[in-house]
Short mmCIF file of C-alpha atoms in Angstrom, two decimals:
data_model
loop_
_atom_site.label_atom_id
_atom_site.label_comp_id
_atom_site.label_asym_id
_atom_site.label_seq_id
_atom_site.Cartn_x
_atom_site.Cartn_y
_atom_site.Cartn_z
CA UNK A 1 0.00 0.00 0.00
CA UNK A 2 1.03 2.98 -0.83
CA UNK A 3 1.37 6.10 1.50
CA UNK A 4 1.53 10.04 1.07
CA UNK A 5 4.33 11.22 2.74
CA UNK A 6 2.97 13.95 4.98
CA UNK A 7 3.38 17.81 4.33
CA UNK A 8 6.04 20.10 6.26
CA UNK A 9 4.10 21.84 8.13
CA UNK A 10 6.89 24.00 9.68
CA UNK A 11 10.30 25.80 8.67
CA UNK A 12 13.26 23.90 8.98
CA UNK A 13 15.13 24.29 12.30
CA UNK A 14 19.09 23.65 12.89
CA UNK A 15 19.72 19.91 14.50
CA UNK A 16 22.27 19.43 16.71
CA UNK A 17 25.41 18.57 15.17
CA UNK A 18 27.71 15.13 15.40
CA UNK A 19 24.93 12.81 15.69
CA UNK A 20 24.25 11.06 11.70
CA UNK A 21 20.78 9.79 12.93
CA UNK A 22 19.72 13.81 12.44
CA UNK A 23 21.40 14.55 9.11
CA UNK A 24 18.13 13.99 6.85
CA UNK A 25 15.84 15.50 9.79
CA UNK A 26 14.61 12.00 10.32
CA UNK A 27 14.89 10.05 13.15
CA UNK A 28 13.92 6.25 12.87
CA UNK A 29 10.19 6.74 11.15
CA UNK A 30 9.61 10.39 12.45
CA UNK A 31 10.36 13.17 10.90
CA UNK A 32 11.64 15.89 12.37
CA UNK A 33 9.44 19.19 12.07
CA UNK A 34 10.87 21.92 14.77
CA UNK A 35 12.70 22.38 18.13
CA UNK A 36 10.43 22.88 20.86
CA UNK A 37 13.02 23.08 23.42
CA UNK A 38 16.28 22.04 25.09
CA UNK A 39 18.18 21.37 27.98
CA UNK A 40 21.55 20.22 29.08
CA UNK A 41 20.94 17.20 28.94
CA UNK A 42 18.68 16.88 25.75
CA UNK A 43 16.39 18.38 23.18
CA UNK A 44 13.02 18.34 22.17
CA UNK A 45 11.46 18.47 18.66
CA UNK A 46 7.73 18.38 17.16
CA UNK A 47 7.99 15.47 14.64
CA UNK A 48 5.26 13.51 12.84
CA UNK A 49 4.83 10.29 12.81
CA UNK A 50 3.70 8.89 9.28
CA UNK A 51 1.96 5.66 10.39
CA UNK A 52 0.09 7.14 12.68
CA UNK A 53 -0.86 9.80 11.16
CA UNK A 54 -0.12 12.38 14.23
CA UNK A 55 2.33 14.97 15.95
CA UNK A 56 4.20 13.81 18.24
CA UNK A 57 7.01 15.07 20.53
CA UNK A 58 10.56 13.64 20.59
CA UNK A 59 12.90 14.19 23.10
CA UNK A 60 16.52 13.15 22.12
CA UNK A 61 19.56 12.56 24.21
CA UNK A 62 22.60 15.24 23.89
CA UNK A 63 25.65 13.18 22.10
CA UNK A 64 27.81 14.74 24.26
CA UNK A 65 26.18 14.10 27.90
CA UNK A 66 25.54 10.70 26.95
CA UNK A 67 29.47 10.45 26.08
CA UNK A 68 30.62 12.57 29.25
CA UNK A 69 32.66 10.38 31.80
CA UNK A 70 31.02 11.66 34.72
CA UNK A 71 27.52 12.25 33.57
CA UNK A 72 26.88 9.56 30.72
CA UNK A 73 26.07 6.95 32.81
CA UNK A 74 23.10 8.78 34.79
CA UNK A 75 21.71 10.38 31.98
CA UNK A 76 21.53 7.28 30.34
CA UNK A 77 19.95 5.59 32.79
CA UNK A 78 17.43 8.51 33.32
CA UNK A 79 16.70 7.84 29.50
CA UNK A 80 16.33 3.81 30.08
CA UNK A 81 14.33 5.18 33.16
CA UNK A 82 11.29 6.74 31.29
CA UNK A 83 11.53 4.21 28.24
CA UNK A 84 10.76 1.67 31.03
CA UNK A 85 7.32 3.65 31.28
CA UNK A 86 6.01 2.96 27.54
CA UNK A 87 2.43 2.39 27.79
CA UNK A 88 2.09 2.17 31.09
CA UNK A 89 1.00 5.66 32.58
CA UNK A 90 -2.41 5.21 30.86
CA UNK A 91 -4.31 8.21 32.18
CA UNK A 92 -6.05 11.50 31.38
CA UNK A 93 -3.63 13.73 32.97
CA UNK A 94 -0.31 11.87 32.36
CA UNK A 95 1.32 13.00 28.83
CA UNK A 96 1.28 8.75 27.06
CA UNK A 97 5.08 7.86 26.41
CA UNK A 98 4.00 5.75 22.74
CA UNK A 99 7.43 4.82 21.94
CA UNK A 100 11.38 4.75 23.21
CA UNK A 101 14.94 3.93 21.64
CA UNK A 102 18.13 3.65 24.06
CA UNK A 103 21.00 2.28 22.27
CA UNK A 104 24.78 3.28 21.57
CA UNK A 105 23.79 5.23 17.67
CA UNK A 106 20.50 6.95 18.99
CA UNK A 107 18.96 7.46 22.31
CA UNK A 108 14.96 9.31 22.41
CA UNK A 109 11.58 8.99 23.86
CA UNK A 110 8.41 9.77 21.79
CA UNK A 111 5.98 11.69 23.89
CA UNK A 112 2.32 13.29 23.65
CA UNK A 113 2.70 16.54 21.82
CA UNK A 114 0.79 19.18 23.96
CA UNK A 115 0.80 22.34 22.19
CA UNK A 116 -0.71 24.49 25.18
CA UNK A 117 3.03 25.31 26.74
CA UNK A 118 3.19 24.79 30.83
CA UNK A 119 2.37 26.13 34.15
CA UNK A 120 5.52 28.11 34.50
CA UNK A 121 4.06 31.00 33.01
CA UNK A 122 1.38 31.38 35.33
CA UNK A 123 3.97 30.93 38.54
CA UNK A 124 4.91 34.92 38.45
CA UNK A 125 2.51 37.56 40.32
CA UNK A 126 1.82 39.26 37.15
CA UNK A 127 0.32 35.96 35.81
CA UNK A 128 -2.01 34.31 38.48
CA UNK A 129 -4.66 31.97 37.65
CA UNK A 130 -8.01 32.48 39.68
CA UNK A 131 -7.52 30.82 42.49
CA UNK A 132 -10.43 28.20 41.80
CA UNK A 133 -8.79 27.44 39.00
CA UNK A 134 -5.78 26.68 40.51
CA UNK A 135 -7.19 24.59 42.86
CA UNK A 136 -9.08 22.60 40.17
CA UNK A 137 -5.97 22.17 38.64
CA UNK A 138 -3.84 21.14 41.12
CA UNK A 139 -6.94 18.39 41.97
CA UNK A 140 -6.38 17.36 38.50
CA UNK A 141 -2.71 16.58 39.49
CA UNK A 142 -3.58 14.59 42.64
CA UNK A 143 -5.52 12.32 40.63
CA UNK A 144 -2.76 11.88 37.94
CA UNK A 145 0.02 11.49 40.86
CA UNK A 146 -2.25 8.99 42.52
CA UNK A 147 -2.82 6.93 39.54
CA UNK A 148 1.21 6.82 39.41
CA UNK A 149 1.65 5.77 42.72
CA UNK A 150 -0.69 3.12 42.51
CA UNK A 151 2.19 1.63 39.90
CA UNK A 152 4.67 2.20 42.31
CA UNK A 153 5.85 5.23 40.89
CA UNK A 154 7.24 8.46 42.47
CA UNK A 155 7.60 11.52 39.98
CA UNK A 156 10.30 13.16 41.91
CA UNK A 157 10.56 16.24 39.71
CA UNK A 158 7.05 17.96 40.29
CA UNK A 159 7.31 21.62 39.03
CA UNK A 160 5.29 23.98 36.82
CA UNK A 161 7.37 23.17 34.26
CA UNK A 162 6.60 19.06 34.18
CA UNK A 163 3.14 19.97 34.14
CA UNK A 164 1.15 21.09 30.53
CA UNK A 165 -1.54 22.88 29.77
CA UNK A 166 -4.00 21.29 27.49
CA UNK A 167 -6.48 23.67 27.83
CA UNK A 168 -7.29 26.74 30.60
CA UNK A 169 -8.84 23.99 32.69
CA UNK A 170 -6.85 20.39 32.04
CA UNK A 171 -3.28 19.57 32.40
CA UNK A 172 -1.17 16.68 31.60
CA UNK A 173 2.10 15.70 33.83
CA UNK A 174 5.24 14.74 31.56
CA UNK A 175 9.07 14.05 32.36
CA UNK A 176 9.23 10.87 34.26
CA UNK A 177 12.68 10.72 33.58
CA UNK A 178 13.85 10.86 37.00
CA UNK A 179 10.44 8.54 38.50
CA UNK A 180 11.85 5.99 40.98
CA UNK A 181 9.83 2.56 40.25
CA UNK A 182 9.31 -0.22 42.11
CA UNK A 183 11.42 -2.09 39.87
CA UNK A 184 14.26 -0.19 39.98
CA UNK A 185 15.23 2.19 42.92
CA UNK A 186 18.14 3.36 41.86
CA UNK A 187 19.73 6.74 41.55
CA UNK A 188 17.89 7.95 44.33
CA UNK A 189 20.47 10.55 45.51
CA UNK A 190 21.63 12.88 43.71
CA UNK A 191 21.18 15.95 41.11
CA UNK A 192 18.14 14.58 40.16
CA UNK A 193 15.39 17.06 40.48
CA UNK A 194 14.80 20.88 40.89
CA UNK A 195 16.22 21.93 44.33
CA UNK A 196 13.06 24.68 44.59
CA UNK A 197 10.49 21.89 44.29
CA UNK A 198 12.59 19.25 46.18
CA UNK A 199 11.34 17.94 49.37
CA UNK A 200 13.22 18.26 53.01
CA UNK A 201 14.25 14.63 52.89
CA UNK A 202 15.32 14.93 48.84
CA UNK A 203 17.79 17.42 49.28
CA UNK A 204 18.80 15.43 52.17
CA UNK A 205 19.44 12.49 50.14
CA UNK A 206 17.49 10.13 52.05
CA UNK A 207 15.35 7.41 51.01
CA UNK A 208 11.86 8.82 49.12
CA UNK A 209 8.43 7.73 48.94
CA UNK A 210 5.30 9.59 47.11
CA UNK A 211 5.20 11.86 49.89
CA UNK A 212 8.23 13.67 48.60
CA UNK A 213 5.69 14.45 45.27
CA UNK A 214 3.23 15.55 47.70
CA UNK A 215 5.29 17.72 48.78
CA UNK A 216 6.68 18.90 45.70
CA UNK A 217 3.48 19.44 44.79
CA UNK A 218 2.38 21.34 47.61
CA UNK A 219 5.32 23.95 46.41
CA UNK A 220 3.97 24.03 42.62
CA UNK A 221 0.09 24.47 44.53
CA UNK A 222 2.19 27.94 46.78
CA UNK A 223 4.09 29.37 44.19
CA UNK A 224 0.60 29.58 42.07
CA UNK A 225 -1.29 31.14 44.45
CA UNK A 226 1.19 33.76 45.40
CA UNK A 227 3.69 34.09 42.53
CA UNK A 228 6.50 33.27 44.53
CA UNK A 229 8.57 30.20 45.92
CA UNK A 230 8.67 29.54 49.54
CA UNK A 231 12.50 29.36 49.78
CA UNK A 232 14.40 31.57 47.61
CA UNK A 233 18.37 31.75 48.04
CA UNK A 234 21.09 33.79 46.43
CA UNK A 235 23.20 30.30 46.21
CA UNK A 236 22.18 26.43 45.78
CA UNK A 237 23.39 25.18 48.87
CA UNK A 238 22.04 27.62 50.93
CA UNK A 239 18.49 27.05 49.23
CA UNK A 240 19.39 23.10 50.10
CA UNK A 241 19.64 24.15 53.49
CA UNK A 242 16.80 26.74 54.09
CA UNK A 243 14.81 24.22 52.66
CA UNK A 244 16.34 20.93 55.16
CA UNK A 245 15.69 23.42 58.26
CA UNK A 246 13.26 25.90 57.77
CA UNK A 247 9.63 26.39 58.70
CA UNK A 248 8.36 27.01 54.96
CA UNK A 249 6.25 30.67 55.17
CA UNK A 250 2.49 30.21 55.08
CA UNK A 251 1.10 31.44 51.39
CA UNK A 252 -1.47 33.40 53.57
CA UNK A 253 1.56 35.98 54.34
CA UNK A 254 2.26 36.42 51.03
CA UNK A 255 -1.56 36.63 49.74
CA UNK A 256 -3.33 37.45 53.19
CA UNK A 257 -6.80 37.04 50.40
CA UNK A 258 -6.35 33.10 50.72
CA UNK A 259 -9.18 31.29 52.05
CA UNK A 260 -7.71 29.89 55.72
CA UNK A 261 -9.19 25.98 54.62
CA UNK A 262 -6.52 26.56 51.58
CA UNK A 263 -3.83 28.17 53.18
CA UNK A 264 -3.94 25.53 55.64
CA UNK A 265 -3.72 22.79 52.77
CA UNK A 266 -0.64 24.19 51.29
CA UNK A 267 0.92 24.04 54.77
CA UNK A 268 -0.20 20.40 55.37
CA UNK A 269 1.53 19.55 52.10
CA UNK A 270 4.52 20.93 52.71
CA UNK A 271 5.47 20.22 55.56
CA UNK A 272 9.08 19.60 57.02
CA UNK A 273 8.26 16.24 58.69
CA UNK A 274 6.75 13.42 56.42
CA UNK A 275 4.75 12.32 58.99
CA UNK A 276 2.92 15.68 59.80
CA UNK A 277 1.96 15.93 55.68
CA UNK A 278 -0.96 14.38 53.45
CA UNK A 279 0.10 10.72 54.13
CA UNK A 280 -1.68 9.80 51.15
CA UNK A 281 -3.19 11.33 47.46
CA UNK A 282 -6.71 10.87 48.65
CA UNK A 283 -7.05 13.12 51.21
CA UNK A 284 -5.21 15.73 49.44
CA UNK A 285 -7.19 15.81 47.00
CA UNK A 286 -10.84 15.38 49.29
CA UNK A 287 -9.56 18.31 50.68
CA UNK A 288 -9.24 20.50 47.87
CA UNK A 289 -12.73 19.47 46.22
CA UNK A 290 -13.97 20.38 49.51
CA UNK A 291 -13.15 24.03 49.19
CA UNK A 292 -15.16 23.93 46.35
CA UNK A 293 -17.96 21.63 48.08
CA UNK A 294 -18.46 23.66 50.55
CA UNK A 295 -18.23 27.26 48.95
CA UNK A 296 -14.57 28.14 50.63
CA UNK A 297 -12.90 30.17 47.30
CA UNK A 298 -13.81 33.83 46.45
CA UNK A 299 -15.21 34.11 43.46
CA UNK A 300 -15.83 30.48 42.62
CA UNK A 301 -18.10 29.21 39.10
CA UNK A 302 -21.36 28.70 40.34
CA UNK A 303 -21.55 25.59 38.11
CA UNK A 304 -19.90 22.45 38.33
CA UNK A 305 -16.08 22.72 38.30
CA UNK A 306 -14.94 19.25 36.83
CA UNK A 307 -12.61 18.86 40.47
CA UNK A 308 -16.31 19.22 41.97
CA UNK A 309 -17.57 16.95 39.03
CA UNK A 310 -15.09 14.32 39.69
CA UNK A 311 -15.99 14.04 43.87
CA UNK A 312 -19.03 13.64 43.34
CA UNK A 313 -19.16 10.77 40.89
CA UNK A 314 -16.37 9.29 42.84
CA UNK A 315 -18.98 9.36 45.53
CA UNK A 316 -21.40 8.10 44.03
CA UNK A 317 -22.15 3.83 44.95
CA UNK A 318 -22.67 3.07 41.02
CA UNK A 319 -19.14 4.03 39.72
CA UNK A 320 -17.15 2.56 42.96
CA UNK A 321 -15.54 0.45 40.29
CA UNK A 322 -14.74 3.04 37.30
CA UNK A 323 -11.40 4.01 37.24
CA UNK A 324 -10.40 7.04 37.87
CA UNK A 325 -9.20 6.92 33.74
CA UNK A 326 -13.22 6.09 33.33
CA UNK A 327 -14.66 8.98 35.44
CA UNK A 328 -12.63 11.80 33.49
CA UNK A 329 -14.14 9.80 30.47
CA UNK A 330 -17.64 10.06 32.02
CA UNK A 331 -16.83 13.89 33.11
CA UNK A 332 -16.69 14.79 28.94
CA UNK A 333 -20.07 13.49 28.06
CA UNK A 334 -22.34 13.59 31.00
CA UNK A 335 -24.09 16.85 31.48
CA UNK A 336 -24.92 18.23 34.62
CA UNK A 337 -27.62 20.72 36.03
CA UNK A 338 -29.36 21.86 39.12
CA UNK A 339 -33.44 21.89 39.50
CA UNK A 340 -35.46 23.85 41.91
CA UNK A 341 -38.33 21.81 44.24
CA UNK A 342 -41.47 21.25 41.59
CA UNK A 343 -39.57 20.96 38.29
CA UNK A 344 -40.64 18.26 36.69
CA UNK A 345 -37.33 15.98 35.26
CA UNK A 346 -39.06 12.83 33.43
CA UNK A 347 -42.82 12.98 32.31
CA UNK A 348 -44.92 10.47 31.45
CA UNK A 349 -45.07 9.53 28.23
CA UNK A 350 -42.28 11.76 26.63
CA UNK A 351 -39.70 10.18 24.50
CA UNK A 352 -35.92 9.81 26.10
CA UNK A 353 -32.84 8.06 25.46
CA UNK A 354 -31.03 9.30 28.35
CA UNK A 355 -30.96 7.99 32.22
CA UNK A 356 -29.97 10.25 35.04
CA UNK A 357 -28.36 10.01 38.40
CA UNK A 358 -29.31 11.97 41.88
CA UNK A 359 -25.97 13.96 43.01
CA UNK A 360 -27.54 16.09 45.81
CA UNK A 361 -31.55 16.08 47.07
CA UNK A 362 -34.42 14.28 46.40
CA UNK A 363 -37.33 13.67 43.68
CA UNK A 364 -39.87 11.85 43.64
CA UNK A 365 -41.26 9.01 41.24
CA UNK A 366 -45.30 8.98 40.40
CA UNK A 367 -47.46 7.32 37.78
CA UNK A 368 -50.95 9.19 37.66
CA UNK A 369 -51.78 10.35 41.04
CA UNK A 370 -50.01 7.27 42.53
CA UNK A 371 -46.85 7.93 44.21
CA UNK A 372 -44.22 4.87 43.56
CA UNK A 373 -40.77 6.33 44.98
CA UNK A 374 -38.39 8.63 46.30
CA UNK A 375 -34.74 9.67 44.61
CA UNK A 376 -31.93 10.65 47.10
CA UNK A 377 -28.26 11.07 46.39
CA UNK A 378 -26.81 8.19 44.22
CA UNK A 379 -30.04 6.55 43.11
CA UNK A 380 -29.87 5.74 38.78
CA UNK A 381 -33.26 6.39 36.95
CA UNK A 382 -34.73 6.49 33.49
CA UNK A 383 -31.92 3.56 32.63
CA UNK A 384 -34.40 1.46 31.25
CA UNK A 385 -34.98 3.81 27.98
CA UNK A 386 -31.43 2.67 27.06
CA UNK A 387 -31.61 -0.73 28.25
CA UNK A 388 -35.25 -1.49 26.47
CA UNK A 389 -34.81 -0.10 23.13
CA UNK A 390 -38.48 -1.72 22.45
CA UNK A 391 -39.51 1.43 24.72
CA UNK A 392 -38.54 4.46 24.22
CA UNK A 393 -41.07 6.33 26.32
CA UNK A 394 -41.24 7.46 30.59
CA UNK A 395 -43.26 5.33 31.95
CA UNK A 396 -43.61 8.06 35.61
CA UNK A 397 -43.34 11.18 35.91
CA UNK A 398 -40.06 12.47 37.90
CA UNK A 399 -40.35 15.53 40.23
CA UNK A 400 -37.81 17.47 42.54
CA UNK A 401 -38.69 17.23 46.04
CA UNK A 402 -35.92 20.17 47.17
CA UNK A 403 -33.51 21.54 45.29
CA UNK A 404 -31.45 19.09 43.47
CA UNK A 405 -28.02 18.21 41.16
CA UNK A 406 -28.74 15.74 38.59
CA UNK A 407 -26.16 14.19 36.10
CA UNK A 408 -27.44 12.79 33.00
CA UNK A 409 -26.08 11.06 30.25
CA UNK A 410 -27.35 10.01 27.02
CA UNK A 411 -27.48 6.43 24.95
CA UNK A 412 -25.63 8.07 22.55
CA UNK A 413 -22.98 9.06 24.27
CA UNK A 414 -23.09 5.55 26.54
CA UNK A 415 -22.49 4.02 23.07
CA UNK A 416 -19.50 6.17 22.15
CA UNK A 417 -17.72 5.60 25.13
CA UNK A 418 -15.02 3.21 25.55
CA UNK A 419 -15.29 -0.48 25.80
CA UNK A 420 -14.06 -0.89 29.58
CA UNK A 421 -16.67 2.42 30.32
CA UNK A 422 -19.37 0.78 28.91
CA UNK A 423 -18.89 -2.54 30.08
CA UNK A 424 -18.84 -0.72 34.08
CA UNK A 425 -22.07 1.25 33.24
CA UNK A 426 -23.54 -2.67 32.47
CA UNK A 427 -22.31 -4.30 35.36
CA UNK A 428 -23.76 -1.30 37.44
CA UNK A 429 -27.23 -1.44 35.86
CA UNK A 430 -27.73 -4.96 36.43
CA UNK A 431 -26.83 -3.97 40.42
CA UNK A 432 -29.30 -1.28 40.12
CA UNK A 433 -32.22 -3.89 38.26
CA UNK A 434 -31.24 -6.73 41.31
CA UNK A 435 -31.43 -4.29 44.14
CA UNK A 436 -35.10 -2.99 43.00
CA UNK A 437 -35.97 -6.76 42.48
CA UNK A 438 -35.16 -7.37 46.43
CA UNK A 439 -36.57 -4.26 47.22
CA UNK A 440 -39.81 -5.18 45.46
CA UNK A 441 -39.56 -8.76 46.96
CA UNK A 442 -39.15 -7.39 50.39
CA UNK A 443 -42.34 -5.40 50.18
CA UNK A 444 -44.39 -8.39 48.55
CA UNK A 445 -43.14 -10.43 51.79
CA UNK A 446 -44.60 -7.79 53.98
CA UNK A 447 -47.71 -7.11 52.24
#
């Protein structure tokens, strides 16, 4: 079969010298369209893969760190380190490694190409985000981080810088170069990391766990808020140890506008003692969704922020086995809105290809003047329009009780969703159809 070659879409940029791999802007199948960026230690170009059909982003290995006595063998092995990691951080907020080469003529990792650019520019004071925002982000991150650790994987290089924008309101995390695994714990000590962003017991060179993320993290979540870092130093080593003794400043001092719940977060997460921060991703990141749960941020959307979104269908007894990879997928096609006491939801006898869920208060189920039921946080209704194609009409009519947050989602988009989504919205309807078959057994028994 024959196939196009694709079209330049960019001008030509220099590639770095002494390494024949680049001389015909090609590396292995991808062509090389632009540098995005570089470092000491590498480079990183937009290139396009043919087969595929896509952009992608390639970052290659410096020749001459890779043959430095001193350096070669830990940049090499920092290289080997996130080739390990091919296919393997499946989630929504994780830039997907598709591809890796580590070998003595060429030495890259094909990445995700996220076109948005990173956090870093919104770390200054001239550049805040809203402070919801942030916090929705940074949730975003928790969930990402967790997802990692479940794999037995510590980041250990949290800054803005790791973490992309898609869009104003999603981010992706990327360079897991330096991630400790559970398969190989090596090159824990070290220059490995940003000493800013570094934990008390990193710059220490002691042994890490994902707590030393959380607290990175908790640094990316201050410096956002307030513009600034919490230890700033005219030399390395005396950052290193500012950061090994010192009480870390609230971010309340620095933006005395901070809701106290938040400030109080950002403390938690970093602080000096492991044992006296978030011991875990969850709670981290309950806490943040609570500031939005419970109205704690000045000037907050008065819909659903997805950090909100995401709580709540975590919460919610019918996804307790979605991933967490599933509920972002849910988040993008459910639709979500909030009904006053009398509005009527389902009525009899209209068409509908859509079934609903009860986030917050209660309705009530009727056919005629007959009452049959009452809704309260978590129940599933209307399924059966999905489930019974045969029928594709209410057969009650559904009416709020108080005031009340319903999330519903169509057959359409139940059928567009992914296999392993769809296959978890199954299983959970035939746990809703069993428990109103007790239910309805129960009540014959006691008639």
């Amino acid at each position: 079969m024959n196939r196009r070659a694709p079209k330049k879409r960019y001008p030509p940029a220099p590639l770095p010298g002494g390494d024949s791999a680049l001389i015909n802007r090609q590396i292995g199948k991808y062509e090389l369209m632009r540098k995005l960026g570089s470092g000491f230690s590498s480079t990183v170009y937009l290139a396009h893969d043919p087969f595929t059909q896509r952009d992608v982003a390639i970052k290659i290995a410096s020749p001459d760190v890779l043959r430095d006595p001193d350096k070669g063998r830990i940049y090499s092995q920092l290289f080997l380190n996130e080739a390990s990691l091919v296919g393997k951080l499946n989630h929504p907020h994780i830039v997907q490694i598709y591809d890796a080469v580590v070998s003595e003529t060429a030495c890259y990792i094909v990445m995700e190409y996220i076109a948005g650019g990173t956090l870093e520019r919104h770390a200054s004071p001239s550049q805040l985000l809203p402070v919801d925002r942030v916090v929705e982000l940074i949730f975003k991150c928790t969930r990402a981080l967790e997802f990692a650790h479940r794999l037995d994987i510590t980041h250990r290089d949290i800054k803005p810088a790791n973490i992309l924008m898609t869009s104003e309101r999603d981010i992706k995390i990327g360079d897991f170069g330096a991630a400790l695994t559970g398969l190989s714990r090596i090159a824990q000590v070290g220059a490995i990391g940003s000493p800013a962003y570094m934990s008390p017991e990193q710059v220490q060179e002691l042994p890490l766990d994902h707590r030393t993320d959380i607290y990175s993290l908790g640094v990316v979540l201050f410096q956002l808020l307030t513009g600034h870092l919490p230890f700033q130093a005219e030399d390395q080593a005396d950052l290193v140890y500012r950061i090994a003794h010192e009480a870390a400043p609230r971010a309340a001092s620095l933006r005395p506008d901070l809701p106290p719940a938040l400030d109080a977060i950002v403390a938690r997460a970093m602080a000096k003692e492991r044992e006296q921060r978030y011991q875990n991703w969850q709670d981290l990141a309950q806490d943040l969704a609570n500031t939005v749960l419970l109205g704690l941020l000045p000037n907050a959307r008065h819909d659903f922020p997805e950090s909100e979104r995401f709580h709540i269908l975590r919460t919610l007894p019918f996804f307790t086995d979605f991933s967490d990879a599933e509920l972002w997928e849910v988040l993008r096609f459910a639709q979500w809105r909030r009904v006053a006491p009398g509005d009527l939801v389902l009525h009899e006898g209209d068409p509908g290809n859509a079934f609903s869920f009860v986030a917050a208060g209660q309705l009530t189920v009727s056919k005629g003047d007959t009452p049959l039921d009452v809704l309260c946080h978590g129940d599933c209704f209307g399924e059966m329009a999905v489930l019974n194609r045969q029928v594709s009409t209410r057969s009650a009519d559904v009416i709020a009780l108080t005031e009340s947050d319903i999330v519903t989602i169509s057959g359409k988009a139940l059928e567009q969703a992914s296999d392993a989504c769809r296959l978890h919205f199954y299983q959970g309807f035939i746990d809703v159809l069993v428990n109103r078959l007790n239910i309805a057994n129960q009540r014959l028994a006691g008639a």
